[in-house]
Amino acid sequence: METSDLITQNNIIACTGLPKLGGSLTKTKPEGAFFASISYLNKMHNFYYFIDGTPVHKLSVLIQHIAAEIIKLIEVA
């Protein structure tokens, strides 16, 4: 796959989660719970992560996880 193919694709990444106490915290959505969806080549890929640490650490780890998933998707395509 060429870089220009990725640019012309309709690729979407969406994330939501709870890096700190508050917000929509529940027993099923605890602090540190993150959900991510990647729409790539017209197929949805959904991920759930539970990450411990400070809010900044959690977001850093989340970005690393999502980057790794994107790389996997591109390599398989």
Coordinates of N, CA, C and O in Angstrom, one line a residue:
M1 N 0.8 -1.2 0.0 CA 0.0 0.0 0.0 C 0.9 1.2 0.0 O 1.8 1.3 0.8
E2 N 0.6 2.2 -0.8 CA 1.3 3.4 -0.9 C 0.8 4.5 0.1 O -0.4 4.4 0.4
T3 N 1.6 5.4 0.5 CA 1.2 6.5 1.3 C 0.1 7.2 0.7 O -0.9 7.6 1.4
S4 N 0.1 7.5 -0.6 CA -1.0 8.2 -1.2 C -2.3 7.5 -1.1 O -3.4 8.1 -1.0
D5 N -2.3 6.2 -1.0 CA -3.6 5.4 -0.8 C -4.2 5.7 0.6 O -5.4 5.8 0.7
L6 N -3.3 5.8 1.6 CA -3.8 6.2 2.9 C -4.4 7.5 3.0 O -5.5 7.8 3.6
I7 N -3.8 8.5 2.3 CA -4.3 9.9 2.3 C -5.7 10.0 1.6 O -6.5 10.7 2.1
T8 N -6.0 9.2 0.6 CA -7.2 9.3 -0.1 C -8.3 8.5 0.5 O -9.5 8.5 0.1
Q9 N -8.0 7.6 1.5 CA -9.0 6.8 2.2 C -9.7 7.6 3.2 O -9.3 8.7 3.7
N10 N -10.9 7.1 3.6 CA -11.7 7.8 4.6 C -11.5 7.0 5.9 O -12.2 6.1 6.3
N11 N -10.3 7.3 6.6 CA -10.0 6.6 7.8 C -10.3 7.5 9.0 O -10.1 8.7 9.0
I12 N -10.9 6.8 10.1 CA -11.4 7.6 11.2 C -10.9 6.9 12.5 O -11.0 5.6 12.6
I13 N -10.5 7.6 13.5 CA -10.1 7.1 14.8 C -10.8 7.9 15.8 O -10.8 9.1 15.8
A14 N -11.5 7.2 16.7 CA -12.3 7.8 17.8 C -11.9 7.1 19.1 O -11.8 5.9 19.2
C15 N -11.7 8.0 20.2 CA -11.4 7.4 21.5 C -12.2 8.1 22.5 O -12.5 9.3 22.4
T16 N -12.5 7.4 23.6 CA -13.2 8.0 24.7 C -12.7 7.2 26.0 O -12.3 6.1 25.8
G17 N -12.7 7.8 27.1 CA -12.3 7.1 28.3 C -12.3 8.0 29.5 O -12.7 9.2 29.5
L18 N -11.8 7.4 30.6 CA -11.8 8.1 31.9 C -10.4 8.1 32.5 O -10.1 7.2 33.2
P19 N -9.7 9.1 32.2 CA -8.3 9.2 32.7 C -8.2 9.5 34.2 O -7.2 9.3 34.8
K20 N -9.3 10.1 34.7 CA -9.3 10.5 36.1 C -10.7 10.3 36.7 O -11.7 10.1 36.0
L21 N -10.8 10.4 38.0 CA -12.1 10.3 38.7 C -13.1 11.4 38.2 O -12.7 12.5 37.9
G22 N -14.4 11.0 38.2 CA -15.4 12.0 37.8 C -16.0 11.6 36.5 O -15.9 10.5 36.0
G23 N -16.7 12.5 35.9 CA -17.3 12.3 34.6 C -18.4 11.2 34.6 O -19.2 11.2 35.6
S24 N -18.4 10.3 33.7 CA -19.4 9.3 33.6 C -18.9 8.0 34.3 O -19.3 6.9 33.8
L25 N -18.2 8.1 35.3 CA -17.6 6.9 36.0 C -18.7 6.0 36.5 O -19.7 6.5 37.2
T26 N -18.6 4.7 36.3 CA -19.6 3.7 36.8 C -18.8 2.4 37.1 O -17.6 2.4 36.8
K27 N -19.4 1.4 37.7 CA -18.7 0.2 38.0 C -18.3 -0.5 36.7 O -17.2 -1.2 36.6
T28 N -19.0 -0.3 35.6 CA -18.7 -1.0 34.3 C -17.7 -0.1 33.5 O -17.1 -0.5 32.5
K29 N -17.6 1.2 33.9 CA -16.7 2.1 33.2 C -15.8 2.8 34.3 O -16.0 3.9 34.7
P30 N -14.9 2.0 34.9 CA -14.0 2.6 35.9 C -13.0 3.6 35.4 O -12.7 3.6 34.2
E31 N -12.4 4.3 36.4 CA -11.3 5.2 36.0 C -10.2 4.3 35.4 O -9.9 3.2 35.9
G32 N -9.7 4.8 34.3 CA -8.6 4.0 33.5 C -9.2 3.2 32.4 O -8.4 2.6 31.6
A33 N -10.5 3.2 32.2 CA -11.1 2.5 31.1 C -11.1 3.3 29.8 O -11.5 4.5 29.9
F34 N -10.7 2.8 28.7 CA -10.7 3.5 27.5 C -11.3 2.6 26.4 O -11.0 1.4 26.3
F35 N -12.0 3.3 25.5 CA -12.6 2.6 24.3 C -12.1 3.3 23.1 O -12.0 4.6 23.0
A36 N -11.7 2.6 22.1 CA -11.2 3.2 20.8 C -11.8 2.4 19.6 O -12.1 1.2 19.7
S37 N -12.2 3.2 18.6 CA -12.7 2.6 17.4 C -11.9 3.2 16.2 O -11.6 4.3 16.2
I38 N -11.5 2.3 15.3 CA -10.8 2.7 14.1 C -11.5 2.2 12.9 O -11.8 1.0 12.8
S39 N -11.9 3.1 12.0 CA -12.6 2.7 10.8 C -11.4 2.8 9.7 O -10.9 3.9 9.5
Y40 N -11.1 1.6 9.2 CA -10.0 1.5 8.2 C -10.4 0.6 7.1 O -10.9 -0.5 7.3
L41 N -10.3 1.1 5.9 CA -10.7 0.4 4.7 C -12.2 -0.1 4.8 O -12.5 -1.3 4.5
N42 N -13.0 0.8 5.3 CA -14.5 0.5 5.4 C -14.8 -0.6 6.4 O -15.9 -1.3 6.3
K43 N -13.9 -0.9 7.4 CA -14.2 -1.9 8.4 C -13.9 -1.3 9.7 O -12.9 -0.6 9.9
M44 N -14.8 -1.6 10.7 CA -14.7 -1.0 12.0 C -13.9 -2.0 12.9 O -14.1 -3.2 12.8
H45 N -13.0 -1.5 13.7 CA -12.2 -2.2 14.6 C -12.3 -1.6 16.0 O -12.0 -0.4 16.1
N46 N -12.8 -2.3 17.0 CA -13.1 -1.7 18.3 C -12.2 -2.3 19.3 O -11.9 -3.5 19.3
F47 N -11.7 -1.5 20.3 CA -10.7 -1.9 21.3 C -11.1 -1.4 22.6 O -11.7 -0.3 22.7
Y48 N -10.8 -2.1 23.7 CA -11.0 -1.7 25.0 C -9.7 -1.9 25.8 O -9.0 -2.9 25.6
Y49 N -9.3 -0.9 26.5 CA -8.1 -0.9 27.3 C -8.4 -0.5 28.8 O -9.2 0.4 29.0
F50 N -7.7 -1.1 29.7 CA -7.7 -0.6 31.1 C -6.3 -0.3 31.4 O -5.4 -1.1 31.4
I51 N -6.1 1.0 31.8 CA -4.7 1.5 32.0 C -4.6 2.1 33.3 O -5.4 3.0 33.7
D52 N -3.6 1.7 34.1 CA -3.3 2.3 35.4 C -2.3 3.4 35.3 O -1.6 3.5 34.3
G53 N -2.3 4.3 36.3 CA -1.3 5.3 36.4 C -1.9 6.7 36.5 O -3.1 6.9 36.7
T54 N -1.1 7.7 36.3 CA -1.6 9.1 36.3 C -2.4 9.4 35.1 O -2.2 8.6 34.1
P55 N -3.2 10.4 35.1 CA -3.9 10.7 33.8 C -3.0 10.9 32.6 O -3.3 10.4 31.5
V56 N -1.9 11.6 32.8 CA -1.0 11.8 31.7 C -0.4 10.5 31.2 O -0.3 10.2 30.0
H57 N 0.0 9.6 32.1 CA 0.5 8.3 31.8 C -0.5 7.5 31.0 O -0.2 6.8 30.0
K58 N -1.7 7.5 31.5 CA -2.8 6.7 30.9 C -3.0 7.2 29.4 O -3.1 6.3 28.5
L59 N -3.0 8.5 29.2 CA -3.2 8.9 27.8 C -2.0 8.6 26.9 O -2.2 8.3 25.8
S60 N -0.8 8.7 27.5 CA 0.4 8.3 26.7 C 0.4 6.8 26.3 O 0.6 6.5 25.2
V61 N 0.0 6.0 27.2 CA -0.1 4.5 27.0 C -1.2 4.3 25.9 O -1.1 3.5 25.0
L62 N -2.3 5.0 26.1 CA -3.4 4.8 25.1 C -3.0 5.2 23.7 O -3.3 4.4 22.8
I63 N -2.3 6.3 23.6 CA -1.8 6.7 22.2 C -0.8 5.6 21.7 O -0.9 5.2 20.5
Q64 N 0.0 5.0 22.5 CA 0.9 3.9 22.1 C 0.1 2.7 21.6 O 0.4 2.1 20.6
H65 N -0.9 2.3 22.3 CA -1.8 1.2 22.0 C -2.4 1.5 20.6 O -2.5 0.6 19.7
I66 N -3.0 2.6 20.5 CA -3.7 3.0 19.2 C -2.7 3.0 18.0 O -3.1 2.5 17.0
A67 N -1.6 3.6 18.2 CA -0.6 3.6 17.2 C -0.2 2.2 16.8 O -0.1 1.9 15.6
A68 N 0.0 1.3 17.7 CA 0.3 -0.1 17.4 C -0.8 -0.8 16.6 O -0.5 -1.5 15.7
E69 N -2.1 -0.5 17.0 CA -3.2 -1.1 16.3 C -3.2 -0.6 14.8 O -3.5 -1.3 13.9
I70 N -3.0 0.7 14.6 CA -3.0 1.3 13.3 C -1.9 0.6 12.5 O -2.1 0.2 11.3
I71 N -0.7 0.5 13.0 CA 0.4 -0.2 12.3 C 0.0 -1.6 11.9 O 0.3 -2.0 10.8
K72 N -0.6 -2.4 12.8 CA -1.0 -3.7 12.5 C -2.0 -3.7 11.3 O -2.0 -4.6 10.4
L73 N -3.0 -2.8 11.4 CA -4.0 -2.7 10.3 C -3.4 -2.4 9.0 O -3.8 -3.0 7.9
I74 N -2.4 -1.5 9.0 CA -1.8 -1.2 7.7 C -0.9 -2.3 7.2 O -1.0 -2.6 6.0
E75 N -0.3 -3.0 8.1 CA 0.6 -4.2 7.6 C -0.3 -5.3 7.0 O 0.2 -6.0 6.1
V76 N -1.4 -5.5 7.6 CA -2.3 -6.6 7.1 C -3.0 -6.2 5.8 O -3.2 -7.1 4.9
A77 N -3.2 -4.9 5.5 CA -3.9 -4.5 4.3 C -3.2 -4.8 3.0 O -2.0 -5.0 2.9

